[in-house]
Amino acid sequence: MQRHRVMISAAVVAAAIGFVPTAAQAADQPAQRQGSATAAVDSAKAAAAKSTVFHSPAERTVRTSASGKAAAPQAAGAGAAKGNAGLAVDLRASATSGRGFSLASQITTTAGAPVRVDIDWGDGRTDTEHVTGAKLLTSKHTFTEVGKHKVKVTLTDQDNNVTATNSVDVQSLGSKFTPHAPTRLLDTRSGIGGTNHPVTPYGVARVKVGGNSGIPADATAVALNVTVVSPRSGGHITAYPSGTEQPTTSNVNFVAGQTVPNMTIVPVGADGYVELLNRSYGDVDLLADVTGYFSPSASAGGYTSLEPFRIADSRTGQGTWGPVSGQSTFGLQVAGNGAVPASGITAVALNVTVTAPRGAGHLTVFPTGQSAPDTSNVNFKAGQTIANSVIVPVGPDGRINIRNGAWDPADVIVDVVGYYSPGSKASYIPTTPTRLHDSRDWDFPVEGQDFRWLPLSDDDPAITAFVLNTTVTDTQGSGHLTVAPDPYTSAQRYSGTAPKPTPPNSSNLNWTRGETVPNLVQASTGTTGVIDFWNRGWDRTHLIVDMFGFYDKS
């Protein structure tokens, strides 16, 4: 049986485990695979940057004489040339990265008049240029922090004893994370969030985020745990910002009667709402629990992605001994554990898995120092193995708690994928939900014990992690998915010289034969920008990857 170890956006790089393919083998892959993931990422990045443009027209320029008085306009002719009455500057700033901007200064001045151009970026740094006529100057700048900044450009014509100043207010493209005590914002069963009835087929539930429960009105994205309860038929939920087009991506997949959660990081609409679309033919109840939000606040926490590592496995006695009893809680030290700093962290990104539960129930993950909230992170039934991504605030002692809300014991596994802290530089840039890969398009499933690789940021080392929703479907047996950075470059994979890497001892989602299972993944790009998706089962499965944003340290 052939095993395909491939990049999604290029031809197959290995036709069998341990075998380097020939050019002919690479060439006979479908052409439509080439560039698909990379092009989708680049398009989403460009769209995010294009949406952040700030303009101050030349008409807003204020002219003054050297004495500080407003310069009188000059009549047309020699006097106007001498007074440089047309001295002005049009400013247009566009975001280039999480904290970076490109500033276009269109300068209007009398031909031949020497003009000094001072660009005050508003953060203590100034650039100076000189022109002798009308010119378009392009300048680039990276602010130390995210947030709002006032950029001022001053033109000085010493020969004519006049200055002209214009300014433009800009806001960074990137946002940072503020943890929030786990809080329920929507429960269609009880009326929390404004509705007390199920969401109808292809109906929408609106979740108030900005201005709700202490979340600021300028929140750009929110970390929500969305849970489907007792759906009447199979389908999926799509989360997206209010006021935008409904995307084709999915966040939570379900079958009739199933209760299933999934973490989402979704942009917030201009009106402060997030919308949840029920793409099924039956009614469904929905819960939405917030654990944090992103905003352009410089005091909030940036993100540091990590190679996934395990901090708890009750099956082996790591972190806690034996199955977690029903209605009981155990604590975990996060700060100072592995690659996590001993101090300064505000929240941690985890993947939490329940396996072999003796009965139905749910897990709640919350910071130490407070009571267990009325929220859930992982819902399960007896005998099920299920995982969910979790972002949770860390208590003042650097610890978190995990409560088994079932009446019966269950084994619990916890993997760390990253953390938030004021010292972390990477800010979050949400994108339009974008499908990067669907192996069903080319009938190209991931073989058992093999992997698929995507070079998502091999050309942009400033991107440290991607927020993805991974889904397996048409599963031919049981297994689990492991997502991890590839130690080899895309050039090495293209050439077939890179060996098969060793996946970490972590998991992102689990499945049994015939299931469709999604999970959010905050996937580190490592040192190469290439991300591997491992099928750790023995049988093939189809893989779907949707992008919702990325972390940028520039």
PDB file of C-alpha atoms in Angstrom, residues 45-331:
ATOM      1  CA  LYS A  45      -3.267  37.880   4.999  1.00  0.00           C
ATOM      2  CA  ALA A  46      -3.607  40.461   2.211  1.00  0.00           C
ATOM      3  CA  ALA A  47      -7.327  40.889   2.902  1.00  0.00           C
ATOM      4  CA  ALA A  48      -6.665  41.450   6.617  1.00  0.00           C
ATOM      5  CA  ALA A  49      -4.064  44.130   5.855  1.00  0.00           C
ATOM      6  CA  LYS A  50      -6.262  45.797   3.231  1.00  0.00           C
ATOM      7  CA  SER A  51      -9.037  46.193   5.777  1.00  0.00           C
ATOM      8  CA  THR A  52      -6.774  48.356   7.955  1.00  0.00           C
ATOM      9  CA  VAL A  53      -6.122  51.591   6.014  1.00  0.00           C
ATOM     10  CA  PHE A  54      -6.169  55.078   7.573  1.00  0.00           C
ATOM     11  CA  HIS A  55      -6.342  58.316   5.574  1.00  0.00           C
ATOM     12  CA  SER A  56      -5.942  62.017   6.296  1.00  0.00           C
ATOM     13  CA  PRO A  57      -6.391  64.093   3.110  1.00  0.00           C
ATOM     14  CA  ALA A  58      -4.197  67.055   2.178  1.00  0.00           C
ATOM     15  CA  GLU A  59      -7.074  69.441   2.957  1.00  0.00           C
ATOM     16  CA  ARG A  60      -6.449  68.797   6.649  1.00  0.00           C
ATOM     17  CA  THR A  61      -2.930  70.194   6.435  1.00  0.00           C
ATOM     18  CA  VAL A  62      -2.344  73.150   8.756  1.00  0.00           C
ATOM     19  CA  ARG A  63       0.121  75.773   7.440  1.00  0.00           C
ATOM     20  CA  THR A  64       1.929  78.148   9.815  1.00  0.00           C
ATOM     21  CA  SER A  65       4.644  80.738   9.461  1.00  0.00           C
ATOM     22  CA  ALA A  66       7.915  80.440  11.337  1.00  0.00           C
ATOM     23  CA  SER A  67       6.449  82.778  13.952  1.00  0.00           C
ATOM     24  CA  GLY A  68       3.791  80.217  14.729  1.00  0.00           C
ATOM     25  CA  LYS A  69       0.926  82.155  13.167  1.00  0.00           C
ATOM     26  CA  ALA A  70      -1.310  80.711  10.495  1.00  0.00           C
ATOM     27  CA  ALA A  71       0.236  81.372   7.094  1.00  0.00           C
ATOM     28  CA  ALA A  72      -1.978  83.498   4.889  1.00  0.00           C
ATOM     29  CA  PRO A  73      -2.939  81.967   1.555  1.00  0.00           C
ATOM     30  CA  GLN A  74      -1.232  83.517  -1.456  1.00  0.00           C
ATOM     31  CA  ALA A  75      -2.803  84.723  -4.650  1.00  0.00           C
ATOM     32  CA  ALA A  76      -1.904  82.921  -7.823  1.00  0.00           C
ATOM     33  CA  GLY A  77       1.333  83.953  -9.534  1.00  0.00           C
ATOM     34  CA  ALA A  78       4.874  84.754  -8.403  1.00  0.00           C
ATOM     35  CA  GLY A  79       3.758  85.642  -4.892  1.00  0.00           C
ATOM     36  CA  ALA A  80       2.147  82.243  -4.473  1.00  0.00           C
ATOM     37  CA  ALA A  81       5.308  80.508  -5.628  1.00  0.00           C
ATOM     38  CA  LYS A  82       7.352  82.573  -3.221  1.00  0.00           C
ATOM     39  CA  GLY A  83       5.037  81.845  -0.303  1.00  0.00           C
ATOM     40  CA  ASN A  84       4.652  78.146  -1.242  1.00  0.00           C
ATOM     41  CA  ALA A  85       0.919  78.427  -0.671  1.00  0.00           C
ATOM     42  CA  GLY A  86       0.360  74.892  -1.938  1.00  0.00           C
ATOM     43  CA  LEU A  87       2.590  73.244   0.685  1.00  0.00           C
ATOM     44  CA  ALA A  88       0.569  70.281   1.964  1.00  0.00           C
ATOM     45  CA  VAL A  89       0.730  66.550   2.584  1.00  0.00           C
ATOM     46  CA  ASP A  90      -1.809  63.757   2.077  1.00  0.00           C
ATOM     47  CA  LEU A  91      -1.315  60.797   4.458  1.00  0.00           C
ATOM     48  CA  ARG A  92      -2.394  57.218   3.913  1.00  0.00           C
ATOM     49  CA  ALA A  93      -1.261  54.509   6.360  1.00  0.00           C
ATOM     50  CA  SER A  94      -1.796  50.791   5.853  1.00  0.00           C
ATOM     51  CA  ALA A  95      -1.006  47.896   8.175  1.00  0.00           C
ATOM     52  CA  THR A  96       1.728  45.491   7.067  1.00  0.00           C
ATOM     53  CA  SER A  97       1.952  43.223  10.136  1.00  0.00           C
ATOM     54  CA  GLY A  98       0.733  42.975  13.708  1.00  0.00           C
ATOM     55  CA  ARG A  99       2.516  46.209  14.719  1.00  0.00           C
ATOM     56  CA  GLY A 100       3.924  47.378  11.387  1.00  0.00           C
ATOM     57  CA  PHE A 101       2.711  50.122   9.039  1.00  0.00           C
ATOM     58  CA  SER A 102       3.536  51.566   5.661  1.00  0.00           C
ATOM     59  CA  LEU A 103       2.960  55.326   5.408  1.00  0.00           C
ATOM     60  CA  ALA A 104       2.440  56.998   2.029  1.00  0.00           C
ATOM     61  CA  SER A 105       3.048  60.783   2.246  1.00  0.00           C
ATOM     62  CA  GLN A 106       2.005  62.605  -0.922  1.00  0.00           C
ATOM     63  CA  ILE A 107       3.787  65.955  -0.703  1.00  0.00           C
ATOM     64  CA  THR A 108       2.651  69.000  -2.652  1.00  0.00           C
ATOM     65  CA  THR A 109       5.142  71.871  -2.861  1.00  0.00           C
ATOM     66  CA  THR A 110       6.464  74.516  -5.212  1.00  0.00           C
ATOM     67  CA  ALA A 111       8.949  73.044  -7.671  1.00  0.00           C
ATOM     68  CA  GLY A 112      12.529  73.629  -6.607  1.00  0.00           C
ATOM     69  CA  ALA A 113      11.705  74.652  -3.037  1.00  0.00           C
ATOM     70  CA  PRO A 114      13.758  72.523  -0.592  1.00  0.00           C
ATOM     71  CA  VAL A 115      11.477  70.983   2.041  1.00  0.00           C
ATOM     72  CA  ARG A 116      12.403  68.983   5.112  1.00  0.00           C
ATOM     73  CA  VAL A 117       9.954  66.196   5.988  1.00  0.00           C
ATOM     74  CA  ASP A 118       9.801  65.103   9.652  1.00  0.00           C
ATOM     75  CA  ILE A 119       7.723  61.995  10.426  1.00  0.00           C
ATOM     76  CA  ASP A 120       6.880  61.737  14.127  1.00  0.00           C
ATOM     77  CA  TRP A 121       5.560  58.221  14.716  1.00  0.00           C
ATOM     78  CA  GLY A 122       4.158  59.114  18.116  1.00  0.00           C
ATOM     79  CA  ASP A 123       6.289  56.613  20.024  1.00  0.00           C
ATOM     80  CA  GLY A 124       9.387  58.744  20.513  1.00  0.00           C
ATOM     81  CA  ARG A 125      10.900  57.917  17.130  1.00  0.00           C
ATOM     82  CA  THR A 126      11.197  60.310  14.172  1.00  0.00           C
ATOM     83  CA  ASP A 127      12.333  59.886  10.560  1.00  0.00           C
ATOM     84  CA  THR A 128      13.537  62.786   8.411  1.00  0.00           C
ATOM     85  CA  GLU A 129      13.562  63.108   4.602  1.00  0.00           C
ATOM     86  CA  HIS A 130      14.282  65.974   2.171  1.00  0.00           C
ATOM     87  CA  VAL A 131      12.478  66.774  -1.091  1.00  0.00           C
ATOM     88  CA  THR A 132      12.751  69.569  -3.655  1.00  0.00           C
ATOM     89  CA  GLY A 133       9.399  69.151  -5.339  1.00  0.00           C
ATOM     90  CA  ALA A 134       6.124  67.232  -5.256  1.00  0.00           C
ATOM     91  CA  LYS A 135       6.833  63.658  -4.314  1.00  0.00           C
ATOM     92  CA  LEU A 136       5.294  60.494  -2.887  1.00  0.00           C
ATOM     93  CA  LEU A 137       7.352  59.263   0.056  1.00  0.00           C
ATOM     94  CA  THR A 138       6.861  55.732   1.379  1.00  0.00           C
ATOM     95  CA  SER A 139       8.034  55.010   4.917  1.00  0.00           C
ATOM     96  CA  LYS A 140       7.813  51.871   7.036  1.00  0.00           C
ATOM     97  CA  HIS A 141       7.648  51.598  10.794  1.00  0.00           C
ATOM     98  CA  THR A 142       7.053  48.947  13.442  1.00  0.00           C
ATOM     99  CA  PHE A 143       5.623  50.121  16.738  1.00  0.00           C
ATOM    100  CA  THR A 144       6.843  48.625  19.986  1.00  0.00           C
ATOM    101  CA  GLU A 145       3.306  47.757  21.016  1.00  0.00           C
ATOM    102  CA  VAL A 146      -0.120  47.195  19.511  1.00  0.00           C
ATOM    103  CA  GLY A 147      -2.790  49.815  19.974  1.00  0.00           C
ATOM    104  CA  LYS A 148      -3.632  53.297  18.722  1.00  0.00           C
ATOM    105  CA  HIS A 149      -0.965  55.761  17.591  1.00  0.00           C
ATOM    106  CA  LYS A 150      -0.959  59.297  16.143  1.00  0.00           C
ATOM    107  CA  VAL A 151       1.479  59.796  13.269  1.00  0.00           C
ATOM    108  CA  LYS A 152       2.347  63.431  12.483  1.00  0.00           C
ATOM    109  CA  VAL A 153       4.165  64.662   9.381  1.00  0.00           C
ATOM    110  CA  THR A 154       5.640  68.182   9.342  1.00  0.00           C
ATOM    111  CA  LEU A 155       6.919  69.904   6.191  1.00  0.00           C
ATOM    112  CA  THR A 156       9.353  72.768   6.685  1.00  0.00           C
ATOM    113  CA  ASP A 157      10.153  75.231   3.868  1.00  0.00           C
ATOM    114  CA  GLN A 158      12.810  77.469   5.417  1.00  0.00           C
ATOM    115  CA  ASP A 159      13.232  79.558   2.260  1.00  0.00           C
ATOM    116  CA  ASN A 160       9.589  80.628   2.437  1.00  0.00           C
ATOM    117  CA  ASN A 161       9.408  80.729   6.227  1.00  0.00           C
ATOM    118  CA  VAL A 162       6.458  78.302   6.392  1.00  0.00           C
ATOM    119  CA  THR A 163       5.601  74.866   7.816  1.00  0.00           C
ATOM    120  CA  ALA A 164       2.718  72.515   7.045  1.00  0.00           C
ATOM    121  CA  THR A 165       1.519  69.704   9.338  1.00  0.00           C
ATOM    122  CA  ASN A 166      -0.918  66.843   8.934  1.00  0.00           C
ATOM    123  CA  SER A 167      -1.551  63.828  11.135  1.00  0.00           C
ATOM    124  CA  VAL A 168      -3.318  60.485  10.910  1.00  0.00           C
ATOM    125  CA  ASP A 169      -4.573  58.208  13.688  1.00  0.00           C
ATOM    126  CA  VAL A 170      -3.758  54.536  13.168  1.00  0.00           C
ATOM    127  CA  GLN A 171      -4.604  51.328  14.991  1.00  0.00           C
ATOM    128  CA  SER A 172      -2.528  48.170  14.839  1.00  0.00           C
ATOM    129  CA  LEU A 173      -3.712  45.159  12.902  1.00  0.00           C
ATOM    130  CA  GLY A 174      -2.679  42.826  15.718  1.00  0.00           C
ATOM    131  CA  SER A 175      -4.462  42.369  19.045  1.00  0.00           C
ATOM    132  CA  LYS A 176      -3.410  40.881  22.361  1.00  0.00           C
ATOM    133  CA  PHE A 177      -5.206  38.525  24.718  1.00  0.00           C
ATOM    134  CA  THR A 178      -6.889  39.253  28.017  1.00  0.00           C
ATOM    135  CA  PRO A 179      -8.084  36.199  29.963  1.00  0.00           C
ATOM    136  CA  HIS A 180     -11.654  36.262  31.222  1.00  0.00           C
ATOM    137  CA  ALA A 181     -13.163  34.238  34.012  1.00  0.00           C
ATOM    138  CA  PRO A 182     -15.049  31.400  32.256  1.00  0.00           C
ATOM    139  CA  THR A 183     -18.528  32.836  31.733  1.00  0.00           C
ATOM    140  CA  ARG A 184     -21.574  31.671  29.808  1.00  0.00           C
ATOM    141  CA  LEU A 185     -22.720  34.231  27.226  1.00  0.00           C
ATOM    142  CA  LEU A 186     -25.340  32.072  25.485  1.00  0.00           C
ATOM    143  CA  ASP A 187     -27.597  29.198  26.504  1.00  0.00           C
ATOM    144  CA  THR A 188     -30.603  28.749  24.251  1.00  0.00           C
ATOM    145  CA  ARG A 189     -32.133  26.330  26.778  1.00  0.00           C
ATOM    146  CA  SER A 190     -32.427  28.896  29.564  1.00  0.00           C
ATOM    147  CA  GLY A 191     -32.524  32.286  27.850  1.00  0.00           C
ATOM    148  CA  ILE A 192     -28.970  33.393  28.654  1.00  0.00           C
ATOM    149  CA  GLY A 193     -27.967  35.650  25.776  1.00  0.00           C
ATOM    150  CA  GLY A 194     -31.524  36.693  24.949  1.00  0.00           C
ATOM    151  CA  THR A 195     -33.092  33.560  23.452  1.00  0.00           C
ATOM    152  CA  ASN A 196     -34.787  30.608  25.168  1.00  0.00           C
ATOM    153  CA  HIS A 197     -35.532  28.393  22.192  1.00  0.00           C
ATOM    154  CA  PRO A 198     -33.414  26.163  19.929  1.00  0.00           C
ATOM    155  CA  VAL A 199     -31.802  27.543  16.810  1.00  0.00           C
ATOM    156  CA  THR A 200     -33.900  26.562  13.803  1.00  0.00           C
ATOM    157  CA  PRO A 201     -32.486  24.803  10.709  1.00  0.00           C
ATOM    158  CA  TYR A 202     -30.080  27.191   8.957  1.00  0.00           C
ATOM    159  CA  GLY A 203     -30.961  29.802  11.561  1.00  0.00           C
ATOM    160  CA  VAL A 204     -28.503  32.060  13.380  1.00  0.00           C
ATOM    161  CA  ALA A 205     -27.887  32.650  17.085  1.00  0.00           C
ATOM    162  CA  ARG A 206     -26.334  36.048  17.853  1.00  0.00           C
ATOM    163  CA  VAL A 207     -23.888  36.241  20.756  1.00  0.00           C
ATOM    164  CA  LYS A 208     -23.231  39.642  22.310  1.00  0.00           C
ATOM    165  CA  VAL A 209     -19.473  39.935  22.989  1.00  0.00           C
ATOM    166  CA  GLY A 210     -18.267  43.552  22.861  1.00  0.00           C
ATOM    167  CA  GLY A 211     -19.650  45.433  25.859  1.00  0.00           C
ATOM    168  CA  ASN A 212     -20.918  42.225  27.509  1.00  0.00           C
ATOM    169  CA  SER A 213     -19.729  40.773  30.822  1.00  0.00           C
ATOM    170  CA  GLY A 214     -16.839  43.212  31.129  1.00  0.00           C
ATOM    171  CA  ILE A 215     -15.531  42.628  27.596  1.00  0.00           C
ATOM    172  CA  PRO A 216     -14.588  45.984  26.030  1.00  0.00           C
ATOM    173  CA  ALA A 217     -16.422  47.340  23.009  1.00  0.00           C
ATOM    174  CA  ASP A 218     -13.202  47.334  20.957  1.00  0.00           C
ATOM    175  CA  ALA A 219     -12.645  43.581  21.308  1.00  0.00           C
ATOM    176  CA  THR A 220     -11.481  42.263  17.932  1.00  0.00           C
ATOM    177  CA  ALA A 221     -11.859  38.524  18.547  1.00  0.00           C
ATOM    178  CA  VAL A 222     -13.097  36.234  21.293  1.00  0.00           C
ATOM    179  CA  ALA A 223     -12.191  32.781  22.617  1.00  0.00           C
ATOM    180  CA  LEU A 224     -15.495  30.917  22.877  1.00  0.00           C
ATOM    181  CA  ASN A 225     -16.238  27.332  23.750  1.00  0.00           C
ATOM    182  CA  VAL A 226     -19.301  26.479  21.645  1.00  0.00           C
ATOM    183  CA  THR A 227     -21.320  23.425  22.668  1.00  0.00           C
ATOM    184  CA  VAL A 228     -24.059  21.738  20.643  1.00  0.00           C
ATOM    185  CA  VAL A 229     -26.748  20.087  22.784  1.00  0.00           C
ATOM    186  CA  SER A 230     -29.249  17.478  21.584  1.00  0.00           C
ATOM    187  CA  PRO A 231     -29.350  18.360  17.871  1.00  0.00           C
ATOM    188  CA  ARG A 232     -32.322  16.921  15.991  1.00  0.00           C
ATOM    189  CA  SER A 233     -30.190  15.970  12.974  1.00  0.00           C
ATOM    190  CA  GLY A 234     -26.578  15.885  11.868  1.00  0.00           C
ATOM    191  CA  GLY A 235     -24.776  18.996  10.657  1.00  0.00           C
ATOM    192  CA  HIS A 236     -22.273  21.617  11.746  1.00  0.00           C
ATOM    193  CA  ILE A 237     -22.050  25.076  13.312  1.00  0.00           C
ATOM    194  CA  THR A 238     -20.240  27.951  11.602  1.00  0.00           C
ATOM    195  CA  ALA A 239     -19.021  30.861  13.765  1.00  0.00           C
ATOM    196  CA  TYR A 240     -18.279  34.210  12.127  1.00  0.00           C
ATOM    197  CA  PRO A 241     -18.315  37.969  12.868  1.00  0.00           C
ATOM    198  CA  SER A 242     -21.661  39.718  12.613  1.00  0.00           C
ATOM    199  CA  GLY A 243     -22.117  41.815   9.502  1.00  0.00           C
ATOM    200  CA  THR A 244     -19.924  39.663   7.275  1.00  0.00           C
ATOM    201  CA  GLU A 245     -20.671  37.041   4.659  1.00  0.00           C
ATOM    202  CA  GLN A 246     -21.350  33.551   5.976  1.00  0.00           C
ATOM    203  CA  PRO A 247     -18.206  31.465   5.329  1.00  0.00           C
ATOM    204  CA  THR A 248     -18.121  27.871   4.109  1.00  0.00           C
ATOM    205  CA  THR A 249     -15.990  26.675   7.020  1.00  0.00           C
ATOM    206  CA  SER A 250     -17.139  24.683  10.064  1.00  0.00           C
ATOM    207  CA  ASN A 251     -16.427  24.931  13.792  1.00  0.00           C
ATOM    208  CA  VAL A 252     -18.483  22.181  15.425  1.00  0.00           C
ATOM    209  CA  ASN A 253     -19.652  19.002  13.661  1.00  0.00           C
ATOM    210  CA  PHE A 254     -22.365  16.806  15.163  1.00  0.00           C
ATOM    211  CA  VAL A 255     -24.782  13.944  14.612  1.00  0.00           C
ATOM    212  CA  ALA A 256     -28.357  13.716  15.852  1.00  0.00           C
ATOM    213  CA  GLY A 257     -28.636  13.556  19.632  1.00  0.00           C
ATOM    214  CA  GLN A 258     -24.943  14.294  20.246  1.00  0.00           C
ATOM    215  CA  THR A 259     -23.651  16.817  22.793  1.00  0.00           C
ATOM    216  CA  VAL A 260     -20.278  18.065  21.553  1.00  0.00           C
ATOM    217  CA  PRO A 261     -18.139  21.161  22.273  1.00  0.00           C
ATOM    218  CA  ASN A 262     -15.407  22.891  20.318  1.00  0.00           C
ATOM    219  CA  MET A 263     -13.231  25.890  21.119  1.00  0.00           C
ATOM    220  CA  THR A 264     -13.361  28.751  18.611  1.00  0.00           C
ATOM    221  CA  ILE A 265     -11.415  31.969  18.223  1.00  0.00           C
ATOM    222  CA  VAL A 266     -13.724  34.111  16.140  1.00  0.00           C
ATOM    223  CA  PRO A 267     -13.535  37.780  15.083  1.00  0.00           C
ATOM    224  CA  VAL A 268     -16.091  40.121  16.616  1.00  0.00           C
ATOM    225  CA  GLY A 269     -18.318  42.109  14.261  1.00  0.00           C
ATOM    226  CA  ALA A 270     -18.414  45.909  14.181  1.00  0.00           C
ATOM    227  CA  ASP A 271     -21.623  45.806  16.261  1.00  0.00           C
ATOM    228  CA  GLY A 272     -19.955  43.663  18.957  1.00  0.00           C
ATOM    229  CA  TYR A 273     -21.658  40.395  17.995  1.00  0.00           C
ATOM    230  CA  VAL A 274     -20.580  36.939  16.866  1.00  0.00           C
ATOM    231  CA  GLU A 275     -23.045  34.807  14.911  1.00  0.00           C
ATOM    232  CA  LEU A 276     -23.467  31.023  15.105  1.00  0.00           C
ATOM    233  CA  LEU A 277     -25.078  29.457  12.036  1.00  0.00           C
ATOM    234  CA  ASN A 278     -26.873  26.116  12.391  1.00  0.00           C
ATOM    235  CA  ARG A 279     -26.092  24.273   9.168  1.00  0.00           C
ATOM    236  CA  SER A 280     -28.394  21.326   9.734  1.00  0.00           C
ATOM    237  CA  TYR A 281     -31.970  20.278   8.964  1.00  0.00           C
ATOM    238  CA  GLY A 282     -32.998  20.169  12.620  1.00  0.00           C
ATOM    239  CA  ASP A 283     -33.286  22.413  15.640  1.00  0.00           C
ATOM    240  CA  VAL A 284     -30.272  22.611  17.939  1.00  0.00           C
ATOM    241  CA  ASP A 285     -29.544  24.117  21.349  1.00  0.00           C
ATOM    242  CA  LEU A 286     -26.285  26.054  21.676  1.00  0.00           C
ATOM    243  CA  LEU A 287     -24.061  27.116  24.568  1.00  0.00           C
ATOM    244  CA  ALA A 288     -21.233  29.661  24.276  1.00  0.00           C
ATOM    245  CA  ASP A 289     -18.707  30.153  27.096  1.00  0.00           C
ATOM    246  CA  VAL A 290     -16.060  32.887  26.967  1.00  0.00           C
ATOM    247  CA  THR A 291     -12.559  32.393  28.403  1.00  0.00           C
ATOM    248  CA  GLY A 292     -10.865  35.489  26.989  1.00  0.00           C
ATOM    249  CA  TYR A 293     -10.826  38.137  24.289  1.00  0.00           C
ATOM    250  CA  PHE A 294      -8.408  39.937  21.984  1.00  0.00           C
ATOM    251  CA  SER A 295      -8.148  43.727  21.803  1.00  0.00           C
ATOM    252  CA  PRO A 296      -5.632  46.398  20.716  1.00  0.00           C
ATOM    253  CA  SER A 297      -4.578  46.932  24.333  1.00  0.00           C
ATOM    254  CA  ALA A 298      -0.814  47.207  24.844  1.00  0.00           C
ATOM    255  CA  SER A 299      -1.200  45.974  28.427  1.00  0.00           C
ATOM    256  CA  ALA A 300      -2.766  42.674  27.346  1.00  0.00           C
ATOM    257  CA  GLY A 301      -0.803  39.485  26.699  1.00  0.00           C
ATOM    258  CA  GLY A 302       0.944  38.389  23.540  1.00  0.00           C
ATOM    259  CA  TYR A 303       1.220  34.712  22.591  1.00  0.00           C
ATOM    260  CA  THR A 304       4.175  32.344  22.714  1.00  0.00           C
ATOM    261  CA  SER A 305       3.660  29.097  20.802  1.00  0.00           C
ATOM    262  CA  LEU A 306       5.385  25.932  21.983  1.00  0.00           C
ATOM    263  CA  GLU A 307       6.118  22.477  20.719  1.00  0.00           C
ATOM    264  CA  PRO A 308       3.217  20.493  22.236  1.00  0.00           C
ATOM    265  CA  PHE A 309       4.157  18.704  25.460  1.00  0.00           C
ATOM    266  CA  ARG A 310       2.198  16.677  28.011  1.00  0.00           C
ATOM    267  CA  ILE A 311       1.751  17.840  31.606  1.00  0.00           C
ATOM    268  CA  ALA A 312      -0.888  15.352  32.765  1.00  0.00           C
ATOM    269  CA  ASP A 313      -1.957  11.787  31.983  1.00  0.00           C
ATOM    270  CA  SER A 314      -3.943  10.093  34.699  1.00  0.00           C
ATOM    271  CA  ARG A 315      -3.361   6.706  33.050  1.00  0.00           C
ATOM    272  CA  THR A 316       0.364   6.890  33.852  1.00  0.00           C
ATOM    273  CA  GLY A 317       0.218   8.959  37.030  1.00  0.00           C
ATOM    274  CA  GLN A 318       1.561  12.122  35.433  1.00  0.00           C
ATOM    275  CA  GLY A 319      -0.021  15.168  37.069  1.00  0.00           C
ATOM    276  CA  THR A 320      -2.609  13.094  38.948  1.00  0.00           C
ATOM    277  CA  TRP A 321      -2.844   9.480  40.091  1.00  0.00           C
ATOM    278  CA  GLY A 322      -5.417   7.254  38.417  1.00  0.00           C
ATOM    279  CA  PRO A 323      -8.828   8.091  36.944  1.00  0.00           C
ATOM    280  CA  VAL A 324     -10.300  11.340  38.207  1.00  0.00           C
ATOM    281  CA  SER A 325     -13.244  10.578  40.492  1.00  0.00           C
ATOM    282  CA  GLY A 326     -16.666  11.939  39.674  1.00  0.00           C
ATOM    283  CA  GLN A 327     -17.486  15.374  41.125  1.00  0.00           C
ATOM    284  CA  SER A 328     -13.831  15.902  42.063  1.00  0.00           C
ATOM    285  CA  THR A 329     -11.125  18.408  41.111  1.00  0.00           C
ATOM    286  CA  PHE A 330      -7.361  18.152  40.675  1.00  0.00           C
ATOM    287  CA  GLY A 331      -4.816  20.907  40.209  1.00  0.00           C
TER     288      GLY A 331
END
